[in-house]
Amino acid sequence: MRRSTVIGTGFYVPPDIWTNEDMAKLMDTSDEWIQERTGIKQRHIAEEGIGCADLAKVAAEQAIADAGMTNQDIDMIIFATLIPDVFFPGSACVLQSKMPFGTIPALDIRQQCTGFIYAMAIADRFIRTGWCDNILVVGSEVHSAGLDFTTRGRDVAVLFGDGAGAVVMVSTENENEGVLDFTLHAEGEHYDKLLIPAPYGYVRGRITHEMIDNAEHYPKMDGRAVFRHAVPRFCECISEVLEKTGYSIEDVDLFIPHQANDRITNMVGERMGLPAEKVVSNIASYGNTTAATIPICICESRQDGRLKKDSLLLLAAFGSGFTWASLLMRWSI
Ligand code: UT7
């Protein structure tokens, strides 16, 4: 039976690093508060003028080369981001303007922290049905372009970092590799618990001076509500994908959770009975890079040898929307 698998990966983070001490120079915060509450020590920040398609290009080039392919082999781009380069069109099209891909379809996914799993799931279904053979799946964010780096925005600004990751998903007939199954969920009644309100789609002109004075173009988050929902939703969707595929938690070789907070990661790992060595955490180095987090973790896990051919890899994420998702796959490279 035709299924999909990953044969190439890549990631890129901009070279500038802002430590917690650097953040404390901009706002009333401290290294101690940030590390204790989140586990974050530093984040990478893109220079002004760099957008998410720029970061994505570097990650995509690596992933395509790693797959032993050229751009011409790719027959669809799926791009997950919450900070598109422009209001429209999507950043998949902006990426096409930077890399020659011909006229292949270019699709944006706006599922925030869950975006990369939604994107992989969509790629899997396009491949399984035979509509595509080789799909470039990218997650990229330049959060720093839209964070409030003053004390007013400190509850959100310290959490996020910039970066990009990409995978190439291809068709395979081998039943012992690739995506086994996934779960996708959303509960839109909580859409206003983590959002950027402006620009508005229902206000003439979309943005006013008053909205800017009220900082409505910056992210707003009810951090406690997000935290409260995150842990049980992570656990539910992990159990669901294991049940769907007939595996148990003991079978999982590596768990890559979305990196929003080390406390969430640790609670989920403990509740699911996963030993710490099977749970990936890189939030200390990057902060929350939203749609880029999972592919960055995948690349680093390959580099440090924790993710290898035949590993049973579990992915899960929760974030704005609220949305949450999980995916189980047999890693094939
Ligand atoms: O990827 C999905 C999206 N995001 C998440 O999953 C985030 C989920 N939530 C969280 O990770 C946590 O709720 C946070 C890390 C955001 C906050 O941690 P918390 O333990 O829930 O803190 P809090 O929001 O209850 O704030 C505690 C105190 C407040 O002061 P008072 O009211 O107790 O005097 C805040 O004003 O900490 C203050 N505070 C800060 N202090 C120093 C908020 N941000 C900061 C800061 N530095 N950056």
PDB file of N, CA, C and O in Angstrom, residues 104 245 292:
ATOM      1  N   ILE A 104       4.488  24.609  -9.418  1.00  0.00           N
ATOM      2  CA  ILE A 104       3.865  23.603  -8.540  1.00  0.00           C
ATOM      3  C   ILE A 104       2.973  24.295  -7.508  1.00  0.00           C
ATOM      4  O   ILE A 104       3.185  25.460  -7.176  1.00  0.00           O
ATOM      5  N   THR A 245      -2.990   3.090  15.920  1.00  0.00           N
ATOM      6  CA  THR A 245      -1.955   2.339  15.204  1.00  0.00           C
ATOM      7  C   THR A 245      -1.614   1.008  15.877  1.00  0.00           C
ATOM      8  O   THR A 245      -0.823   0.231  15.331  1.00  0.00           O
ATOM      9  N   ALA A 292       8.263  25.952  13.330  1.00  0.00           N
ATOM     10  CA  ALA A 292       9.614  25.463  13.011  1.00  0.00           C
ATOM     11  C   ALA A 292      10.147  24.495  14.062  1.00  0.00           C
ATOM     12  O   ALA A 292      11.132  23.790  13.825  1.00  0.00           O
TER      13      ALA A 292
END
